[in-house]
PDB file of C-alpha atoms and ligand atoms in Angstrom:
ATOM      1  CA  UNK D   1     105.125 132.469  62.204  1.00 41.00           C
ATOM      2  CA  UNK D   2     104.270 128.842  62.668  1.00 54.00           C
ATOM      3  CA  UNK D   3     106.224 125.820  61.593  1.00 84.00           C
ATOM      4  CA  UNK D   4     103.235 124.558  59.682  1.00 95.00           C
ATOM      5  CA  UNK D   5     103.741 123.171  56.241  1.00 97.00           C
ATOM      6  CA  UNK D   6     100.749 123.698  54.008  1.00 98.00           C
ATOM      7  CA  UNK D   7      99.498 121.225  51.438  1.00 98.00           C
ATOM      8  CA  UNK D   8      96.746 122.739  49.390  1.00 98.00           C
ATOM      9  CA  UNK D   9      94.663 120.629  47.036  1.00 98.00           C
ATOM     10  CA  UNK D  10      93.086 122.791  44.361  1.00 98.00           C
ATOM     11  CA  UNK D  11      90.648 120.590  42.486  1.00 98.00           C
ATOM     12  CA  UNK D  12      89.613 123.339  40.069  1.00 98.00           C
ATOM     13  CA  UNK D  13      86.541 122.345  37.988  1.00 98.00           C
ATOM     14  CA  UNK D  14      86.995 118.632  38.601  1.00 97.00           C
ATOM     15  CA  UNK D  15      85.601 116.048  40.994  1.00 96.00           C
ATOM     16  CA  UNK D  16      82.408 114.270  41.934  1.00 95.00           C
ATOM     17  CA  UNK D  17      80.946 112.577  44.998  1.00 94.00           C
ATOM     18  CA  UNK D  18      82.248 109.237  43.708  1.00 93.00           C
ATOM     19  CA  UNK D  19      85.746 110.382  44.713  1.00 93.00           C
ATOM     20  CA  UNK D  20      84.888 111.014  48.360  1.00 94.00           C
ATOM     21  CA  UNK D  21      86.021 107.575  49.536  1.00 93.00           C
ATOM     22  CA  UNK D  22      89.490 108.151  48.137  1.00 94.00           C
ATOM     23  CA  UNK D  23      89.905 110.846  50.797  1.00 96.00           C
ATOM     24  CA  UNK D  24      89.909 108.281  53.635  1.00 96.00           C
ATOM     25  CA  UNK D  25      93.625 107.729  53.097  1.00 95.00           C
ATOM     26  CA  UNK D  26      94.284 111.429  53.617  1.00 96.00           C
ATOM     27  CA  UNK D  27      92.228 111.433  56.809  1.00 97.00           C
ATOM     28  CA  UNK D  28      94.270 108.524  58.178  1.00 96.00           C
ATOM     29  CA  UNK D  29      97.545 110.219  57.256  1.00 96.00           C
ATOM     30  CA  UNK D  30      96.517 113.511  58.861  1.00 96.00           C
ATOM     31  CA  UNK D  31      96.017 111.731  62.186  1.00 95.00           C
ATOM     32  CA  UNK D  32      99.591 110.463  62.376  1.00 96.00           C
ATOM     33  CA  UNK D  33     101.838 112.339  64.796  1.00 95.00           C
ATOM     34  CA  UNK D  34     104.502 112.684  62.154  1.00 96.00           C
ATOM     35  CA  UNK D  35     102.226 114.987  60.167  1.00 96.00           C
ATOM     36  CA  UNK D  36     101.016 117.125  63.033  1.00 94.00           C
ATOM     37  CA  UNK D  37     102.528 120.270  61.493  1.00 96.00           C
ATOM     38  CA  UNK D  38     101.145 119.473  58.061  1.00 97.00           C
ATOM     39  CA  UNK D  39      98.137 121.592  57.257  1.00 98.00           C
ATOM     40  CA  UNK D  40      96.115 119.857  54.581  1.00 98.00           C
ATOM     41  CA  UNK D  41      93.426 121.989  52.976  1.00 98.00           C
ATOM     42  CA  UNK D  42      91.091 120.901  50.190  1.00 98.00           C
ATOM     43  CA  UNK D  43      89.555 123.328  47.722  1.00 98.00           C
ATOM     44  CA  UNK D  44      86.879 121.400  45.838  1.00 98.00           C
ATOM     45  CA  UNK D  45      84.421 123.050  43.441  1.00 98.00           C
ATOM     46  CA  UNK D  46      81.505 124.835  45.189  1.00 98.00           C
ATOM     47  CA  UNK D  47      79.175 121.892  44.541  1.00 97.00           C
ATOM     48  CA  UNK D  48      81.277 119.539  46.658  1.00 98.00           C
ATOM     49  CA  UNK D  49      82.208 121.819  49.543  1.00 98.00           C
ATOM     50  CA  UNK D  50      79.469 120.566  51.858  1.00 97.00           C
ATOM     51  CA  UNK D  51      80.323 116.911  51.187  1.00 97.00           C
ATOM     52  CA  UNK D  52      84.011 117.582  51.859  1.00 98.00           C
ATOM     53  CA  UNK D  53      83.276 119.397  55.107  1.00 97.00           C
ATOM     54  CA  UNK D  54      81.152 116.448  56.260  1.00 97.00           C
ATOM     55  CA  UNK D  55      83.835 114.015  55.193  1.00 97.00           C
ATOM     56  CA  UNK D  56      86.587 115.828  57.109  1.00 97.00           C
ATOM     57  CA  UNK D  57      84.365 116.563  60.085  1.00 93.00           C
ATOM     58  CA  UNK D  58      86.388 114.664  62.661  1.00 88.00           C
ATOM     59  CA  UNK D  59      89.790 115.214  61.083  1.00 94.00           C
ATOM     60  CA  UNK D  60      92.187 118.133  61.030  1.00 94.00           C
ATOM     61  CA  UNK D  61      91.818 118.615  57.286  1.00 97.00           C
ATOM     62  CA  UNK D  62      90.202 121.935  56.367  1.00 98.00           C
ATOM     63  CA  UNK D  63      88.109 122.957  53.411  1.00 98.00           C
ATOM     64  CA  UNK D  64      88.097 126.134  51.370  1.00 98.00           C
ATOM     65  CA  UNK D  65      86.547 127.602  48.237  1.00 98.00           C
ATOM     66  CA  UNK D  66      88.311 128.437  44.997  1.00 98.00           C
ATOM     67  CA  UNK D  67      86.881 131.940  44.690  1.00 98.00           C
ATOM     68  CA  UNK D  68      84.122 134.193  45.980  1.00 98.00           C
ATOM     69  CA  UNK D  69      82.249 137.385  45.134  1.00 98.00           C
ATOM     70  CA  UNK D  70      83.525 140.727  46.439  1.00 98.00           C
ATOM     71  CA  UNK D  71      80.221 141.572  48.142  1.00 98.00           C
ATOM     72  CA  UNK D  72      80.443 140.227  51.686  1.00 98.00           C
ATOM     73  CA  UNK D  73      76.914 139.119  52.451  1.00 98.00           C
ATOM     74  CA  UNK D  74      74.057 139.091  49.945  1.00 98.00           C
ATOM     75  CA  UNK D  75      73.210 140.815  46.676  1.00 98.00           C
ATOM     76  CA  UNK D  76      71.677 140.462  43.246  1.00 98.00           C
ATOM     77  CA  UNK D  77      74.632 138.700  41.637  1.00 98.00           C
ATOM     78  CA  UNK D  78      73.395 135.730  39.679  1.00 98.00           C
ATOM     79  CA  UNK D  79      75.653 132.706  39.918  1.00 97.00           C
ATOM     80  CA  UNK D  80      77.861 134.159  42.642  1.00 98.00           C
ATOM     81  CA  UNK D  81      78.779 132.991  46.145  1.00 98.00           C
ATOM     82  CA  UNK D  82      79.624 135.466  48.916  1.00 98.00           C
ATOM     83  CA  UNK D  83      82.191 135.190  51.729  1.00 98.00           C
ATOM     84  CA  UNK D  84      79.313 134.998  54.224  1.00 98.00           C
ATOM     85  CA  UNK D  85      77.812 132.028  52.391  1.00 98.00           C
ATOM     86  CA  UNK D  86      81.176 130.256  52.452  1.00 98.00           C
ATOM     87  CA  UNK D  87      81.601 130.975  56.134  1.00 98.00           C
ATOM     88  CA  UNK D  88      78.085 129.734  56.908  1.00 97.00           C
ATOM     89  CA  UNK D  89      78.859 126.538  55.036  1.00 97.00           C
ATOM     90  CA  UNK D  90      81.881 125.891  57.250  1.00 96.00           C
ATOM     91  CA  UNK D  91      84.628 126.963  54.856  1.00 97.00           C
ATOM     92  CA  UNK D  92      87.775 128.237  56.535  1.00 97.00           C
ATOM     93  CA  UNK D  93      89.696 129.384  53.469  1.00 98.00           C
ATOM     94  CA  UNK D  94      89.266 130.922  50.047  1.00 98.00           C
ATOM     95  CA  UNK D  95      91.727 131.125  47.147  1.00 98.00           C
ATOM     96  CA  UNK D  96      91.820 134.598  45.601  1.00 98.00           C
ATOM     97  CA  UNK D  97      93.688 135.979  42.626  1.00 98.00           C
ATOM     98  CA  UNK D  98      94.322 132.638  40.935  1.00 98.00           C
ATOM     99  CA  UNK D  99      95.800 133.250  37.504  1.00 98.00           C
ATOM    100  CA  UNK D 100      93.020 131.243  35.851  1.00 98.00           C
ATOM    101  CA  UNK D 101      90.577 133.860  37.168  1.00 98.00           C
ATOM    102  CA  UNK D 102      92.910 136.775  36.457  1.00 97.00           C
ATOM    103  CA  UNK D 103      93.131 135.415  32.946  1.00 96.00           C
ATOM    104  CA  UNK D 104      89.336 135.497  32.802  1.00 96.00           C
ATOM    105  CA  UNK D 105      89.377 139.233  33.450  1.00 96.00           C
ATOM    106  CA  UNK D 106      89.781 139.529  37.225  1.00 97.00           C
ATOM    107  CA  UNK D 107      91.820 142.683  37.901  1.00 98.00           C
ATOM    108  CA  UNK D 108      94.071 143.514  40.855  1.00 98.00           C
ATOM    109  CA  UNK D 109      91.285 145.792  42.067  1.00 98.00           C
ATOM    110  CA  UNK D 110      88.731 142.963  41.879  1.00 98.00           C
ATOM    111  CA  UNK D 111      91.106 140.710  43.795  1.00 98.00           C
ATOM    112  CA  UNK D 112      91.636 143.418  46.398  1.00 98.00           C
ATOM    113  CA  UNK D 113      87.891 143.886  46.953  1.00 98.00           C
ATOM    114  CA  UNK D 114      87.459 140.137  47.395  1.00 98.00           C
ATOM    115  CA  UNK D 115      90.383 139.969  49.814  1.00 98.00           C
ATOM    116  CA  UNK D 116      88.964 142.733  52.010  1.00 98.00           C
ATOM    117  CA  UNK D 117      85.498 141.139  52.061  1.00 98.00           C
ATOM    118  CA  UNK D 118      86.776 137.631  52.750  1.00 98.00           C
ATOM    119  CA  UNK D 119      89.011 138.843  55.586  1.00 98.00           C
ATOM    120  CA  UNK D 120      86.105 140.827  57.036  1.00 98.00           C
ATOM    121  CA  UNK D 121      84.188 137.566  57.205  1.00 98.00           C
ATOM    122  CA  UNK D 122      87.084 135.855  58.967  1.00 98.00           C
ATOM    123  CA  UNK D 123      88.026 133.615  56.107  1.00 98.00           C
ATOM    124  CA  UNK D 124      91.687 132.824  55.656  1.00 98.00           C
ATOM    125  CA  UNK D 125      92.824 133.795  52.191  1.00 98.00           C
ATOM    126  CA  UNK D 126      95.298 132.147  49.838  1.00 98.00           C
ATOM    127  CA  UNK D 127      96.398 135.108  47.755  1.00 98.00           C
ATOM    128  CA  UNK D 128      97.889 133.957  44.439  1.00 98.00           C
ATOM    129  CA  UNK D 129     100.476 135.970  42.567  1.00 98.00           C
ATOM    130  CA  UNK D 130     102.844 135.221  39.720  1.00 98.00           C
ATOM    131  CA  UNK D 131     104.203 136.344  36.393  1.00 98.00           C
ATOM    132  CA  UNK D 132     103.293 135.177  32.902  1.00 98.00           C
ATOM    133  CA  UNK D 133     105.908 133.806  30.526  1.00 98.00           C
ATOM    134  CA  UNK D 134     105.848 137.074  28.584  1.00 98.00           C
ATOM    135  CA  UNK D 135     106.502 139.063  31.756  1.00 98.00           C
ATOM    136  CA  UNK D 136     109.275 136.686  32.783  1.00 98.00           C
ATOM    137  CA  UNK D 137     110.959 137.062  29.367  1.00 98.00           C
ATOM    138  CA  UNK D 138     110.780 140.818  29.664  1.00 98.00           C
ATOM    139  CA  UNK D 139     112.374 140.546  33.123  1.00 98.00           C
ATOM    140  CA  UNK D 140     109.290 142.041  34.720  1.00 98.00           C
ATOM    141  CA  UNK D 141     108.795 139.310  37.321  1.00 98.00           C
ATOM    142  CA  UNK D 142     109.698 141.397  40.350  1.00 98.00           C
ATOM    143  CA  UNK D 143     107.703 144.399  39.230  1.00 98.00           C
ATOM    144  CA  UNK D 144     104.705 142.099  38.713  1.00 98.00           C
ATOM    145  CA  UNK D 145     105.087 140.895  42.319  1.00 98.00           C
ATOM    146  CA  UNK D 146     105.237 144.484  43.507  1.00 98.00           C
ATOM    147  CA  UNK D 147     102.147 145.506  41.568  1.00 98.00           C
ATOM    148  CA  UNK D 148     100.083 142.449  42.518  1.00 98.00           C
ATOM    149  CA  UNK D 149     101.049 142.642  46.194  1.00 98.00           C
ATOM    150  CA  UNK D 150     100.620 146.387  46.579  1.00 98.00           C
ATOM    151  CA  UNK D 151      97.298 146.485  44.746  1.00 98.00           C
ATOM    152  CA  UNK D 152      95.942 143.172  46.012  1.00 98.00           C
ATOM    153  CA  UNK D 153      96.693 143.779  49.681  1.00 98.00           C
ATOM    154  CA  UNK D 154      95.809 147.476  49.719  1.00 98.00           C
ATOM    155  CA  UNK D 155      93.883 148.345  52.867  1.00 98.00           C
ATOM    156  CA  UNK D 156      94.558 145.035  54.613  1.00 98.00           C
ATOM    157  CA  UNK D 157      95.237 145.753  58.269  1.00 94.00           C
ATOM    158  CA  UNK D 158      95.385 142.356  59.846  1.00 93.00           C
ATOM    159  CA  UNK D 159      97.635 139.857  58.104  1.00 97.00           C
ATOM    160  CA  UNK D 160      97.021 136.920  60.442  1.00 96.00           C
ATOM    161  CA  UNK D 161      94.696 135.256  57.957  1.00 98.00           C
ATOM    162  CA  UNK D 162      96.768 135.861  54.847  1.00 98.00           C
ATOM    163  CA  UNK D 163      98.743 133.177  53.029  1.00 98.00           C
ATOM    164  CA  UNK D 164     100.537 133.950  49.779  1.00 98.00           C
ATOM    165  CA  UNK D 165     100.933 131.461  46.953  1.00 98.00           C
ATOM    166  CA  UNK D 166     103.597 132.144  44.365  1.00 98.00           C
ATOM    167  CA  UNK D 167     102.436 130.516  41.155  1.00 98.00           C
ATOM    168  CA  UNK D 168     104.364 131.383  38.004  1.00 98.00           C
ATOM    169  CA  UNK D 169     101.630 131.318  35.368  1.00 98.00           C
ATOM    170  CA  UNK D 170     103.942 129.553  32.900  1.00 98.00           C
ATOM    171  CA  UNK D 171     104.374 126.729  35.374  1.00 98.00           C
ATOM    172  CA  UNK D 172     100.705 125.986  36.037  1.00 98.00           C
ATOM    173  CA  UNK D 173      99.610 122.803  34.305  1.00 97.00           C
ATOM    174  CA  UNK D 174     102.684 122.694  32.082  1.00 97.00           C
ATOM    175  CA  UNK D 175     104.948 120.279  33.952  1.00 97.00           C
ATOM    176  CA  UNK D 176     107.655 122.954  33.952  1.00 97.00           C
ATOM    177  CA  UNK D 177     108.909 124.336  37.255  1.00 98.00           C
ATOM    178  CA  UNK D 178     111.322 127.222  37.885  1.00 97.00           C
ATOM    179  CA  UNK D 179     114.994 126.556  38.392  1.00 97.00           C
ATOM    180  CA  UNK D 180     115.814 126.225  42.108  1.00 97.00           C
ATOM    181  CA  UNK D 181     117.920 129.378  42.220  1.00 97.00           C
ATOM    182  CA  UNK D 182     115.310 131.430  40.384  1.00 97.00           C
ATOM    183  CA  UNK D 183     112.578 130.177  42.706  1.00 98.00           C
ATOM    184  CA  UNK D 184     114.633 130.951  45.777  1.00 98.00           C
ATOM    185  CA  UNK D 185     115.327 134.494  44.558  1.00 98.00           C
ATOM    186  CA  UNK D 186     111.658 135.073  43.709  1.00 98.00           C
ATOM    187  CA  UNK D 187     110.391 133.779  47.044  1.00 98.00           C
ATOM    188  CA  UNK D 188     112.867 135.960  48.857  1.00 98.00           C
ATOM    189  CA  UNK D 189     111.757 138.983  46.807  1.00 98.00           C
ATOM    190  CA  UNK D 190     108.125 138.254  47.715  1.00 98.00           C
ATOM    191  CA  UNK D 191     109.094 137.908  51.382  1.00 98.00           C
ATOM    192  CA  UNK D 192     110.836 141.283  51.215  1.00 98.00           C
ATOM    193  CA  UNK D 193     107.821 142.991  49.650  1.00 98.00           C
ATOM    194  CA  UNK D 194     105.495 141.481  52.256  1.00 98.00           C
ATOM    195  CA  UNK D 195     107.766 142.483  55.110  1.00 97.00           C
ATOM    196  CA  UNK D 196     107.288 146.114  54.091  1.00 97.00           C
ATOM    197  CA  UNK D 197     103.568 145.715  54.764  1.00 97.00           C
ATOM    198  CA  UNK D 198     103.557 143.614  57.924  1.00 97.00           C
ATOM    199  CA  UNK D 199     105.838 142.364  60.658  1.00 95.00           C
ATOM    200  CA  UNK D 200     103.932 139.098  60.652  1.00 94.00           C
ATOM    201  CA  UNK D 201     105.845 136.452  58.712  1.00 94.00           C
ATOM    202  CA  UNK D 202     103.290 135.191  56.226  1.00 97.00           C
ATOM    203  CA  UNK D 203     103.360 131.641  54.910  1.00 98.00           C
ATOM    204  CA  UNK D 204     104.548 131.634  51.295  1.00 98.00           C
ATOM    205  CA  UNK D 205     103.568 128.603  49.252  1.00 98.00           C
ATOM    206  CA  UNK D 206     104.741 127.521  45.839  1.00 98.00           C
ATOM    207  CA  UNK D 207     102.305 126.343  43.177  1.00 98.00           C
ATOM    208  CA  UNK D 208     102.694 125.216  39.573  1.00 98.00           C
ATOM    209  CA  UNK D 209     103.126 121.626  38.378  1.00 98.00           C
ATOM    210  CA  UNK D 210     104.031 120.322  41.828  1.00 98.00           C
ATOM    211  CA  UNK D 211     104.262 116.528  41.560  1.00 98.00           C
ATOM    212  CA  UNK D 212     105.618 113.542  43.414  1.00 97.00           C
ATOM    213  CA  UNK D 213     108.466 113.604  40.881  1.00 97.00           C
ATOM    214  CA  UNK D 214     109.696 117.146  41.499  1.00 98.00           C
ATOM    215  CA  UNK D 215     108.785 117.560  45.166  1.00 98.00           C
ATOM    216  CA  UNK D 216     112.171 116.372  46.405  1.00 96.00           C
ATOM    217  CA  UNK D 217     113.884 119.314  44.763  1.00 96.00           C
ATOM    218  CA  UNK D 218     111.104 121.816  45.541  1.00 97.00           C
ATOM    219  CA  UNK D 219     111.052 120.990  49.235  1.00 96.00           C
ATOM    220  CA  UNK D 220     114.657 122.077  49.594  1.00 94.00           C
ATOM    221  CA  UNK D 221     114.035 125.630  48.427  1.00 96.00           C
ATOM    222  CA  UNK D 222     114.435 127.893  51.425  1.00 94.00           C
ATOM    223  CA  UNK D 223     111.613 130.214  52.421  1.00 95.00           C
ATOM    224  CA  UNK D 224     108.778 128.041  51.139  1.00 97.00           C
ATOM    225  CA  UNK D 225     106.136 127.030  53.693  1.00 98.00           C
ATOM    226  CA  UNK D 226     104.124 124.637  51.604  1.00 98.00           C
ATOM    227  CA  UNK D 227     102.650 123.807  48.234  1.00 98.00           C
ATOM    228  CA  UNK D 228      99.555 124.551  46.238  1.00 98.00           C
ATOM    229  CA  UNK D 229      98.901 121.445  44.194  1.00 98.00           C
ATOM    230  CA  UNK D 230      96.510 121.368  41.245  1.00 98.00           C
ATOM    231  CA  UNK D 231      96.188 118.309  39.063  1.00 97.00           C
ATOM    232  CA  UNK D 232      98.337 115.998  41.218  1.00 98.00           C
ATOM    233  CA  UNK D 233      96.037 116.638  44.187  1.00 98.00           C
ATOM    234  CA  UNK D 234      93.053 115.086  42.456  1.00 96.00           C
ATOM    235  CA  UNK D 235      94.682 111.703  42.850  1.00 96.00           C
ATOM    236  CA  UNK D 236      94.914 110.843  46.572  1.00 96.00           C
ATOM    237  CA  UNK D 237      97.873 108.537  46.081  1.00 96.00           C
ATOM    238  CA  UNK D 238      99.887 111.229  44.293  1.00 97.00           C
ATOM    239  CA  UNK D 239      98.901 113.872  46.841  1.00 98.00           C
ATOM    240  CA  UNK D 240      99.897 111.596  49.744  1.00 98.00           C
ATOM    241  CA  UNK D 241     103.191 110.914  47.995  1.00 98.00           C
ATOM    242  CA  UNK D 242     103.872 114.657  47.810  1.00 98.00           C
ATOM    243  CA  UNK D 243     103.109 115.077  51.516  1.00 98.00           C
ATOM    244  CA  UNK D 244     105.181 112.077  52.566  1.00 97.00           C
ATOM    245  CA  UNK D 245     108.198 113.082  50.511  1.00 98.00           C
ATOM    246  CA  UNK D 246     108.081 116.622  51.871  1.00 97.00           C
ATOM    247  CA  UNK D 247     107.884 115.569  55.494  1.00 96.00           C
ATOM    248  CA  UNK D 248     110.299 112.614  55.385  1.00 83.00           C
TER     249      UNK D 248
HETATM  250  P1  PGA C   1      98.947 122.513  38.692  1.00 87.06           P
HETATM  251  O1  PGA C   1      97.989 123.701  39.182  1.00 87.06           O
HETATM  252  O2  PGA C   1      99.537 121.875  39.936  1.00 87.06           O
HETATM  253  O3  PGA C   1      98.038 121.565  37.962  1.00 87.06           O
HETATM  254  O4  PGA C   1      99.975 123.108  37.834  1.00 87.06           O
HETATM  255  C1  PGA C   1      98.348 124.542  40.233  1.00 87.06           C
HETATM  256  C2  PGA C   1      97.301 125.618  40.378  1.00 87.06           C
HETATM  257  O5  PGA C   1      96.851 126.175  39.399  1.00 87.06           O
HETATM  258  O6  PGA C   1      96.862 125.945  41.476  1.00 87.06           O
END
């Protein structure tokens, strides 16, 4: 386990080359000694990955993709991008199992196949899990964790490149975050489930409406090793604010 604190910027289907200059501020921040344990990783849409990699070339900021196909190398899959292609591009990470893709029909089995392929290609994966509002109301949250973790990570042997992001679906894009106690209990449950699979202490991140307004309370939740930030990460000033408040 490292003492790294992860700050993930998930730009989703947003962004254009005109925003590249706004990243200079992040590059400057990442060079400061104070933030040496802060791991900043950008996940732009596929079309911007190459520009981001070039932009962050001489900095410690990494770049990842928001999804990939489950076939490792090449195949007749129109519109898809493979783990090999991402690796060749210079990507270090890939987000898998995001609820927006699960909601589009991606099953636990699909996520598992992608995880195995991405890990085989030496990509680090950000494995997203989390319950819907309906599941939460039915008190199924912990059984959802169990199902998603056991199915998603089936067959994974080496956990060194696995990060887990807990993202309650009802919290994504809504401005609503879990109560501190509830979040602490859920993160600890996830930690327990993961510890049954590996001795390696995986980073667990929280995602869902993280903002510069709620970060002061979120950063105090024990067991969380960083944040997956969606909409607030598209604005460099807001993203920097989140990082600064967490580290200060
Ligand atoms: P949000 O998105 O911060 O806009 O809620 C988080 C995510 O979906 O990764």
